[in-house]
Amino acid sequence: MSHAGHTVIVGASSGIGAALAQELASRGHTLVLIARRKAELESVAASIKDSQRGARVITVVHDVSDLDSVGGAFARASDALDGRIDRVVYAAGIMPKVLPDEFDTAKDASMMAVNVVGAMAWLNLAASEFLKRGSGQIVGISSVAGERGRVGAPGYNASKAAMTSYLESLRNRLDRHGISVVTVKPGFIGTDMLRGVEKTFGVMSARDCARVIADACERRRQSFFVPWWWGLIALAVRSVPSFIFRRLRV
Ligand SMILES: NC(=O)c1ccc[n+]([C@@H]2O[C@H](COP(=O)([O-])OP(=O)(O)OC[C@H]3O[C@@H](n4cnc5c(N)ncnc54)[C@H](OP(=O)(O)O)[C@@H]3O)[C@@H](O)[C@H]2O)c1
């Protein structure tokens, strides 16, 4: 197996993060997988080791909303990778169900904690380490949901708009130092998160999504939609004037 680098995936116990772990292992990456659920993490690691002979996969149980423990988890990941992390993928995210007449600050705060502040805590550490070395890659899973404020999910939309903007700023800071920052904006991907979501269309499998992300990382792409045609929808949605968008109930 060729050696393609040391990758840390935060949010790797299911969905896109787990599928990306499988895909990157098949491309020769050594992996540290991070999430809260130990049994699920270990099952992802075991299935990678089953299918990829000789794959090196380490698991670290960690809750990204516990900010005081991020430094320790980052150090454990780095130690497990012989002191060298080449890439950090932030795939952790939550999207609790929010009713149209519900304005729940606790839910909104939990989304901001996991989808945004946890990302900042992990990716700031990655950025400063990569900056010292002059190389490295940061990959953040944002969403098409960050493109416009919709009626269905104000807190989730806001968290993804913040993630997209934060990643763009990181890129603008780090690109000149040789560090790649990749923003992934998925549409509907068939994972646990999508369960119970009404009115979906064009759902892509986590496995196919992972392939697209892995290719994009290799090509050091900056920002992209997956599937690609969500870029056209996003363009159309962004160009609808506010006074019309408000009436659409999307
Ligand atoms: N599925 C879609 O249609 C879709 C579309 C656009 C964007 N996205 C984004 O894609 C990313 C991955 O979501 P997914 O669809 O793969 O859903 P998922 O299967 O529910 O995966 C979410 C991952 O985040 C981890 N996570 C959640 N809270 C965490 C915490 N406090 N600490 C550490 N890890 C935590 C989960 O692990 P534990 O529960 O074990 O901690 C799990 O590994 C999310 O950012 C999501 O917003 C998904």
mmCIF file of C-alpha atoms and ligand atoms in Angstrom:
data_model
loop_
_atom_site.group_PDB
_atom_site.id
_atom_site.type_symbol
_atom_site.label_atom_id
_atom_site.label_comp_id
_atom_site.label_asym_id
_atom_site.label_seq_id
_atom_site.Cartn_x
_atom_site.Cartn_y
_atom_site.Cartn_z
ATOM 1 C CA MET A 1 0.000 0.000 0.000
ATOM 2 C CA SER A 2 1.400 3.433 -0.943
ATOM 3 C CA HIS A 3 1.726 6.019 1.827
ATOM 4 C CA ALA A 4 -0.529 9.006 1.118
ATOM 5 C CA GLY A 5 -0.109 10.838 4.418
ATOM 6 C CA HIS A 6 -1.497 11.076 7.921
ATOM 7 C CA THR A 7 -5.143 12.123 8.082
ATOM 8 C CA VAL A 8 -7.255 12.963 11.131
ATOM 9 C CA ILE A 9 -11.036 12.802 10.625
ATOM 10 C CA VAL A 10 -13.157 14.461 13.300
ATOM 11 C CA GLY A 11 -16.686 13.026 13.134
ATOM 12 C CA ALA A 12 -15.730 9.622 11.721
ATOM 13 C CA SER A 13 -18.087 7.253 13.562
ATOM 14 C CA SER A 14 -20.812 7.379 10.869
ATOM 15 C CA GLY A 15 -21.994 8.966 7.642
ATOM 16 C CA ILE A 16 -19.696 11.047 5.458
ATOM 17 C CA GLY A 17 -16.747 10.930 7.901
ATOM 18 C CA ALA A 18 -16.870 7.115 8.150
ATOM 19 C CA ALA A 19 -17.211 6.706 4.365
ATOM 20 C CA LEU A 20 -14.318 9.117 3.820
ATOM 21 C CA ALA A 21 -12.204 7.086 6.254
ATOM 22 C CA GLN A 22 -12.844 3.955 4.143
ATOM 23 C CA GLU A 23 -12.048 5.807 0.935
ATOM 24 C CA LEU A 24 -8.852 7.429 2.223
ATOM 25 C CA ALA A 25 -7.639 4.125 3.709
ATOM 26 C CA SER A 26 -8.063 2.540 0.269
ATOM 27 C CA ARG A 27 -5.821 5.332 -1.072
ATOM 28 C CA GLY A 28 -3.080 4.562 1.452
ATOM 29 C CA HIS A 29 -3.768 7.105 4.200
ATOM 30 C CA THR A 30 -2.909 6.394 7.823
ATOM 31 C CA LEU A 31 -5.903 7.516 9.875
ATOM 32 C CA VAL A 32 -6.916 8.803 13.275
ATOM 33 C CA LEU A 33 -10.704 8.633 13.645
ATOM 34 C CA ILE A 34 -12.412 10.833 16.201
ATOM 35 C CA ALA A 35 -15.979 10.986 17.613
ATOM 36 C CA ARG A 36 -17.923 10.376 20.829
ATOM 37 C CA ARG A 37 -19.365 6.879 20.187
ATOM 38 C CA LYS A 38 -16.572 4.398 20.957
ATOM 39 C CA ALA A 39 -18.337 1.268 19.644
ATOM 40 C CA GLU A 40 -19.231 2.905 16.297
ATOM 41 C CA LEU A 41 -15.706 4.310 15.901
ATOM 42 C CA GLU A 42 -14.186 0.899 16.555
ATOM 43 C CA SER A 43 -16.555 -0.749 14.128
ATOM 44 C CA VAL A 44 -15.549 1.726 11.385
ATOM 45 C CA ALA A 45 -11.870 1.033 12.175
ATOM 46 C CA ALA A 46 -12.439 -2.753 12.162
ATOM 47 C CA SER A 47 -14.239 -2.678 8.814
ATOM 48 C CA ILE A 48 -11.375 -0.642 7.283
ATOM 49 C CA LYS A 49 -8.798 -3.100 8.633
ATOM 50 C CA ASP A 50 -10.901 -6.000 7.269
ATOM 51 C CA SER A 51 -11.100 -4.554 3.776
ATOM 52 C CA GLN A 52 -7.651 -2.889 3.587
ATOM 53 C CA ARG A 53 -4.855 -5.233 4.522
ATOM 54 C CA GLY A 54 -2.170 -3.405 6.498
ATOM 55 C CA ALA A 55 -4.231 -0.230 7.020
ATOM 56 C CA ARG A 56 -3.215 1.799 10.104
ATOM 57 C CA VAL A 57 -6.277 3.194 11.871
ATOM 58 C CA ILE A 58 -6.299 4.650 15.383
ATOM 59 C CA THR A 59 -9.436 5.778 17.225
ATOM 60 C CA VAL A 60 -9.745 8.604 19.761
ATOM 61 C CA VAL A 61 -12.979 9.131 21.687
ATOM 62 C CA HIS A 62 -13.646 12.844 22.040
ATOM 63 C CA ASP A 63 -16.540 15.294 22.284
ATOM 64 C CA VAL A 64 -15.806 18.424 20.213
ATOM 65 C CA SER A 65 -18.122 20.514 22.371
ATOM 66 C CA ASP A 66 -15.765 19.966 25.320
ATOM 67 C CA LEU A 67 -13.380 22.729 24.274
ATOM 68 C CA ASP A 68 -10.944 22.103 27.140
ATOM 69 C CA SER A 69 -10.229 18.624 25.789
ATOM 70 C CA VAL A 70 -9.528 19.589 22.148
ATOM 71 C CA GLY A 71 -5.812 20.306 22.755
ATOM 72 C CA GLY A 72 -5.375 16.908 24.442
ATOM 73 C CA ALA A 73 -7.221 15.042 21.662
ATOM 74 C CA PHE A 74 -5.183 16.855 18.985
ATOM 75 C CA ALA A 75 -1.951 15.896 20.820
ATOM 76 C CA ARG A 76 -3.092 12.249 21.088
ATOM 77 C CA ALA A 77 -3.822 12.188 17.351
ATOM 78 C CA SER A 78 -0.440 13.742 16.594
ATOM 79 C CA ASP A 79 1.427 11.278 18.868
ATOM 80 C CA ALA A 80 -0.391 8.346 17.231
ATOM 81 C CA LEU A 81 0.813 9.660 13.856
ATOM 82 C CA ASP A 82 4.486 9.915 14.898
ATOM 83 C CA GLY A 83 4.196 13.676 15.465
ATOM 84 C CA ARG A 84 3.088 14.531 11.943
ATOM 85 C CA ILE A 85 -0.484 15.308 10.894
ATOM 86 C CA ASP A 86 -0.784 16.076 7.153
ATOM 87 C CA ARG A 87 -4.509 16.672 6.910
ATOM 88 C CA VAL A 88 -7.413 17.392 9.272
ATOM 89 C CA VAL A 89 -10.949 16.774 8.040
ATOM 90 C CA TYR A 90 -13.729 18.274 10.161
ATOM 91 C CA ALA A 91 -16.892 16.252 9.456
ATOM 92 C CA ALA A 92 -18.585 16.455 12.873
ATOM 93 C CA GLY A 93 -22.038 17.973 12.754
ATOM 94 C CA ILE A 94 -25.531 17.820 14.200
ATOM 95 C CA MET A 95 -28.927 18.917 12.910
ATOM 96 C CA PRO A 96 -31.634 18.362 15.547
ATOM 97 C CA LYS A 97 -35.206 18.538 14.261
ATOM 98 C CA VAL A 98 -36.637 22.042 14.640
ATOM 99 C CA LEU A 99 -40.370 22.687 14.130
ATOM 100 C CA PRO A 100 -41.479 25.716 12.077
ATOM 101 C CA ASP A 101 -42.857 27.440 15.195
ATOM 102 C CA GLU A 102 -39.974 26.426 17.469
ATOM 103 C CA PHE A 103 -37.334 28.926 18.613
ATOM 104 C CA ASP A 104 -35.075 26.856 20.832
ATOM 105 C CA THR A 105 -31.871 28.521 21.987
ATOM 106 C CA ALA A 106 -30.465 25.313 23.498
ATOM 107 C CA LYS A 107 -30.733 23.528 20.131
ATOM 108 C CA ASP A 108 -29.240 26.496 18.287
ATOM 109 C CA ALA A 109 -26.369 26.705 20.795
ATOM 110 C CA SER A 110 -25.645 22.972 20.457
ATOM 111 C CA MET A 111 -25.444 23.312 16.657
ATOM 112 C CA MET A 112 -23.116 26.291 16.940
ATOM 113 C CA ALA A 113 -20.965 24.375 19.472
ATOM 114 C CA VAL A 114 -20.507 21.269 17.295
ATOM 115 C CA ASN A 115 -20.818 22.646 13.742
ATOM 116 C CA VAL A 116 -18.837 25.866 14.251
ATOM 117 C CA VAL A 117 -16.952 26.350 17.527
ATOM 118 C CA GLY A 118 -15.671 22.748 17.577
ATOM 119 C CA ALA A 119 -14.515 23.213 13.983
ATOM 120 C CA MET A 120 -12.690 26.407 14.920
ATOM 121 C CA ALA A 121 -11.023 24.729 17.908
ATOM 122 C CA TRP A 122 -9.746 21.810 15.786
ATOM 123 C CA LEU A 123 -8.889 23.718 12.652
ATOM 124 C CA ASN A 124 -7.156 26.593 14.487
ATOM 125 C CA LEU A 125 -4.794 24.016 16.019
ATOM 126 C CA ALA A 126 -4.260 22.440 12.588
ATOM 127 C CA ALA A 127 -3.683 25.865 11.005
ATOM 128 C CA SER A 128 -1.007 26.910 13.487
ATOM 129 C CA GLU A 129 0.787 23.567 13.212
ATOM 130 C CA PHE A 130 0.668 23.611 9.395
ATOM 131 C CA LEU A 131 1.789 27.246 9.312
ATOM 132 C CA LYS A 132 4.976 26.387 11.243
ATOM 133 C CA ARG A 133 5.707 23.639 8.745
ATOM 134 C CA GLY A 134 4.553 25.404 5.559
ATOM 135 C CA SER A 135 2.404 22.471 4.404
ATOM 136 C CA GLY A 136 -0.808 20.622 5.233
ATOM 137 C CA GLN A 137 -4.461 20.434 4.294
ATOM 138 C CA ILE A 138 -7.632 21.437 6.126
ATOM 139 C CA VAL A 139 -10.963 20.036 4.939
ATOM 140 C CA GLY A 140 -14.271 21.284 6.339
ATOM 141 C CA ILE A 141 -17.694 19.792 5.641
ATOM 142 C CA SER A 142 -20.061 22.733 5.375
ATOM 143 C CA SER A 143 -23.362 22.481 3.459
ATOM 144 C CA VAL A 144 -25.594 23.951 0.772
ATOM 145 C CA ALA A 145 -27.631 24.999 3.829
ATOM 146 C CA GLY A 146 -25.134 27.805 4.403
ATOM 147 C CA GLU A 147 -26.005 29.531 1.118
ATOM 148 C CA ARG A 148 -29.251 31.208 2.207
ATOM 149 C CA GLY A 149 -31.385 31.657 5.349
ATOM 150 C CA ARG A 150 -34.385 29.348 4.920
ATOM 151 C CA VAL A 151 -37.537 28.983 7.031
ATOM 152 C CA GLY A 152 -36.878 25.380 8.063
ATOM 153 C CA ALA A 153 -33.626 25.510 9.989
ATOM 154 C CA PRO A 154 -32.395 28.940 11.134
ATOM 155 C CA GLY A 155 -29.788 27.603 13.584
ATOM 156 C CA TYR A 156 -28.417 24.962 11.198
ATOM 157 C CA ASN A 157 -28.341 27.421 8.275
ATOM 158 C CA ALA A 158 -26.495 29.959 10.420
ATOM 159 C CA SER A 159 -23.971 27.357 11.595
ATOM 160 C CA LYS A 160 -23.169 26.320 8.021
ATOM 161 C CA ALA A 161 -22.948 29.920 6.755
ATOM 162 C CA ALA A 162 -20.465 30.543 9.589
ATOM 163 C CA MET A 163 -18.502 27.396 8.696
ATOM 164 C CA THR A 164 -18.295 28.388 5.009
ATOM 165 C CA SER A 165 -17.154 31.887 5.889
ATOM 166 C CA TYR A 166 -14.618 30.688 8.478
ATOM 167 C CA LEU A 167 -13.109 28.215 5.980
ATOM 168 C CA GLU A 168 -12.860 30.934 3.307
ATOM 169 C CA SER A 169 -11.011 33.202 5.746
ATOM 170 C CA LEU A 170 -8.657 30.369 6.728
ATOM 171 C CA ARG A 171 -7.951 29.733 3.030
ATOM 172 C CA ASN A 172 -7.234 33.404 2.401
ATOM 173 C CA ARG A 173 -4.776 33.410 5.310
ATOM 174 C CA LEU A 174 -3.093 30.075 4.615
ATOM 175 C CA ASP A 175 -3.029 29.596 0.848
ATOM 176 C CA ARG A 176 -0.015 31.924 0.486
ATOM 177 C CA HIS A 177 1.872 29.684 2.925
ATOM 178 C CA GLY A 178 1.318 26.532 0.850
ATOM 179 C CA ILE A 179 -1.546 25.186 2.976
ATOM 180 C CA SER A 180 -4.680 23.970 1.220
ATOM 181 C CA VAL A 181 -8.146 24.625 2.685
ATOM 182 C CA VAL A 182 -11.014 22.678 1.113
ATOM 183 C CA THR A 183 -14.671 23.619 1.670
ATOM 184 C CA VAL A 184 -17.158 20.825 0.937
ATOM 185 C CA LYS A 185 -20.799 21.790 0.449
ATOM 186 C CA PRO A 186 -22.909 18.621 0.261
ATOM 187 C CA GLY A 187 -26.547 18.609 -0.838
ATOM 188 C CA PHE A 188 -28.568 15.569 0.330
ATOM 189 C CA ILE A 189 -26.341 12.657 1.370
ATOM 190 C CA GLY A 190 -27.851 9.357 2.578
ATOM 191 C CA THR A 191 -26.634 9.306 6.213
ATOM 192 C CA ASP A 192 -28.216 9.167 9.687
ATOM 193 C CA MET A 193 -28.519 12.951 9.613
ATOM 194 C CA LEU A 194 -30.901 12.827 6.651
ATOM 195 C CA ARG A 195 -33.256 10.369 8.366
ATOM 196 C CA GLY A 196 -36.597 12.020 9.034
ATOM 197 C CA VAL A 197 -35.849 14.954 6.706
ATOM 198 C CA GLU A 198 -38.844 15.470 4.424
ATOM 199 C CA LYS A 199 -38.758 16.557 0.789
ATOM 200 C CA THR A 200 -35.325 15.326 -0.225
ATOM 201 C CA PHE A 201 -34.261 14.706 -3.827
ATOM 202 C CA GLY A 202 -31.188 13.528 -5.699
ATOM 203 C CA VAL A 203 -29.804 11.827 -2.580
ATOM 204 C CA MET A 204 -26.180 10.729 -3.058
ATOM 205 C CA SER A 205 -24.676 7.828 -1.087
ATOM 206 C CA ALA A 206 -22.066 8.615 1.559
ATOM 207 C CA ARG A 207 -19.680 6.359 -0.347
ATOM 208 C CA ASP A 208 -19.998 8.323 -3.600
ATOM 209 C CA CYS A 209 -19.751 11.589 -1.681
ATOM 210 C CA ALA A 210 -16.551 10.334 -0.013
ATOM 211 C CA ARG A 211 -15.018 9.520 -3.402
ATOM 212 C CA VAL A 212 -15.729 13.035 -4.672
ATOM 213 C CA ILE A 213 -14.221 14.553 -1.502
ATOM 214 C CA ALA A 214 -11.097 12.362 -1.683
ATOM 215 C CA ASP A 215 -10.553 13.339 -5.350
ATOM 216 C CA ALA A 216 -11.021 17.015 -4.457
ATOM 217 C CA CYS A 217 -8.455 16.748 -1.641
ATOM 218 C CA GLU A 218 -5.910 15.248 -4.039
ATOM 219 C CA ARG A 219 -6.551 18.082 -6.510
ATOM 220 C CA ARG A 220 -6.401 20.674 -3.695
ATOM 221 C CA ARG A 221 -9.767 22.095 -4.742
ATOM 222 C CA GLN A 222 -10.908 25.143 -2.814
ATOM 223 C CA SER A 223 -14.682 24.962 -2.532
ATOM 224 C CA PHE A 224 -17.224 22.764 -4.253
ATOM 225 C CA PHE A 225 -20.739 21.309 -4.136
ATOM 226 C CA VAL A 226 -21.460 17.594 -4.040
ATOM 227 C CA PRO A 227 -23.224 16.486 -6.201
ATOM 228 C CA TRP A 228 -21.842 19.219 -8.503
ATOM 229 C CA TRP A 229 -25.287 20.325 -9.770
ATOM 230 C CA TRP A 230 -26.071 21.778 -6.331
ATOM 231 C CA GLY A 231 -23.779 24.597 -7.484
ATOM 232 C CA LEU A 232 -26.381 25.554 -10.094
ATOM 233 C CA ILE A 233 -29.210 25.410 -7.546
ATOM 234 C CA ALA A 234 -27.168 27.494 -5.101
ATOM 235 C CA LEU A 235 -26.510 30.089 -7.812
ATOM 236 C CA ALA A 236 -30.231 30.327 -8.576
ATOM 237 C CA VAL A 237 -31.224 30.406 -4.899
ATOM 238 C CA ARG A 238 -28.698 33.149 -4.085
ATOM 239 C CA SER A 239 -29.965 35.303 -6.935
ATOM 240 C CA VAL A 240 -33.645 35.314 -5.808
ATOM 241 C CA PRO A 241 -34.379 38.744 -4.274
ATOM 242 C CA SER A 242 -35.228 38.681 -0.578
ATOM 243 C CA PHE A 243 -38.819 39.899 -1.002
ATOM 244 C CA ILE A 244 -39.547 36.899 -3.274
ATOM 245 C CA PHE A 245 -37.462 34.356 -1.301
ATOM 246 C CA ARG A 246 -39.468 35.213 1.832
ATOM 247 C CA ARG A 247 -42.679 34.056 0.105
ATOM 248 C CA LEU A 248 -41.298 30.755 -1.196
ATOM 249 C CA ARG A 249 -41.438 28.804 2.116
ATOM 250 C CA VAL A 250 -38.242 26.925 1.276
HETATM 251 N N1 LIG B 1 -26.226 14.142 5.257
HETATM 252 C C1 LIG B 1 -26.435 15.255 4.559
HETATM 253 O O1 LIG B 1 -27.366 15.337 3.731
HETATM 254 C C2 LIG B 1 -25.535 16.448 4.756
HETATM 255 C C3 LIG B 1 -25.691 17.529 3.876
HETATM 256 C C4 LIG B 1 -24.879 18.644 4.022
HETATM 257 C C5 LIG B 1 -23.910 18.666 5.013
HETATM 258 N N2 LIG B 1 -23.785 17.602 5.867
HETATM 259 C C6 LIG B 1 -22.755 17.711 6.912
HETATM 260 O O2 LIG B 1 -21.879 16.599 6.833
HETATM 261 C C7 LIG B 1 -21.275 16.382 8.112
HETATM 262 C C8 LIG B 1 -21.381 14.895 8.463
HETATM 263 O O3 LIG B 1 -22.760 14.558 8.675
HETATM 264 P P1 LIG B 1 -23.379 13.173 8.238
HETATM 265 O O4 LIG B 1 -24.420 13.439 7.246
HETATM 266 O O5 LIG B 1 -22.287 12.221 7.929
HETATM 267 O O6 LIG B 1 -24.146 12.761 9.584
HETATM 268 P P2 LIG B 1 -23.864 11.686 10.722
HETATM 269 O O7 LIG B 1 -23.818 10.314 10.159
HETATM 270 O O8 LIG B 1 -24.849 11.983 11.786
HETATM 271 O O9 LIG B 1 -22.371 12.027 11.228
HETATM 272 C C9 LIG B 1 -22.112 13.059 12.128
HETATM 273 C C10 LIG B 1 -20.753 12.798 12.758
HETATM 274 O O10 LIG B 1 -20.482 13.882 13.659
HETATM 275 C C11 LIG B 1 -20.052 13.329 14.888
HETATM 276 N N3 LIG B 1 -20.370 14.207 16.010
HETATM 277 C C12 LIG B 1 -21.571 14.773 16.298
HETATM 278 N N4 LIG B 1 -21.471 15.449 17.459
HETATM 279 C C13 LIG B 1 -20.188 15.316 17.890
HETATM 280 C C14 LIG B 1 -19.477 15.770 19.037
HETATM 281 N N5 LIG B 1 -20.091 16.518 19.984
HETATM 282 N N6 LIG B 1 -18.179 15.434 19.179
HETATM 283 C C15 LIG B 1 -17.562 14.669 18.234
HETATM 284 N N7 LIG B 1 -18.175 14.210 17.122
HETATM 285 C C16 LIG B 1 -19.480 14.534 16.966
HETATM 286 C C17 LIG B 1 -20.819 12.009 15.003
HETATM 287 O O11 LIG B 1 -20.161 11.143 15.913
HETATM 288 P P3 LIG B 1 -20.655 10.799 17.409
HETATM 289 O O12 LIG B 1 -22.138 10.915 17.457
HETATM 290 O O13 LIG B 1 -20.140 9.403 17.612
HETATM 291 O O14 LIG B 1 -19.954 11.791 18.283
HETATM 292 C C18 LIG B 1 -20.720 11.500 13.567
HETATM 293 O O15 LIG B 1 -19.490 10.836 13.399
HETATM 294 C C19 LIG B 1 -22.016 17.304 9.089
HETATM 295 O O16 LIG B 1 -21.261 18.469 9.307
HETATM 296 C C20 LIG B 1 -23.278 17.672 8.325
HETATM 297 O O17 LIG B 1 -23.800 18.911 8.749
HETATM 298 C C21 LIG B 1 -24.564 16.495 5.761
#
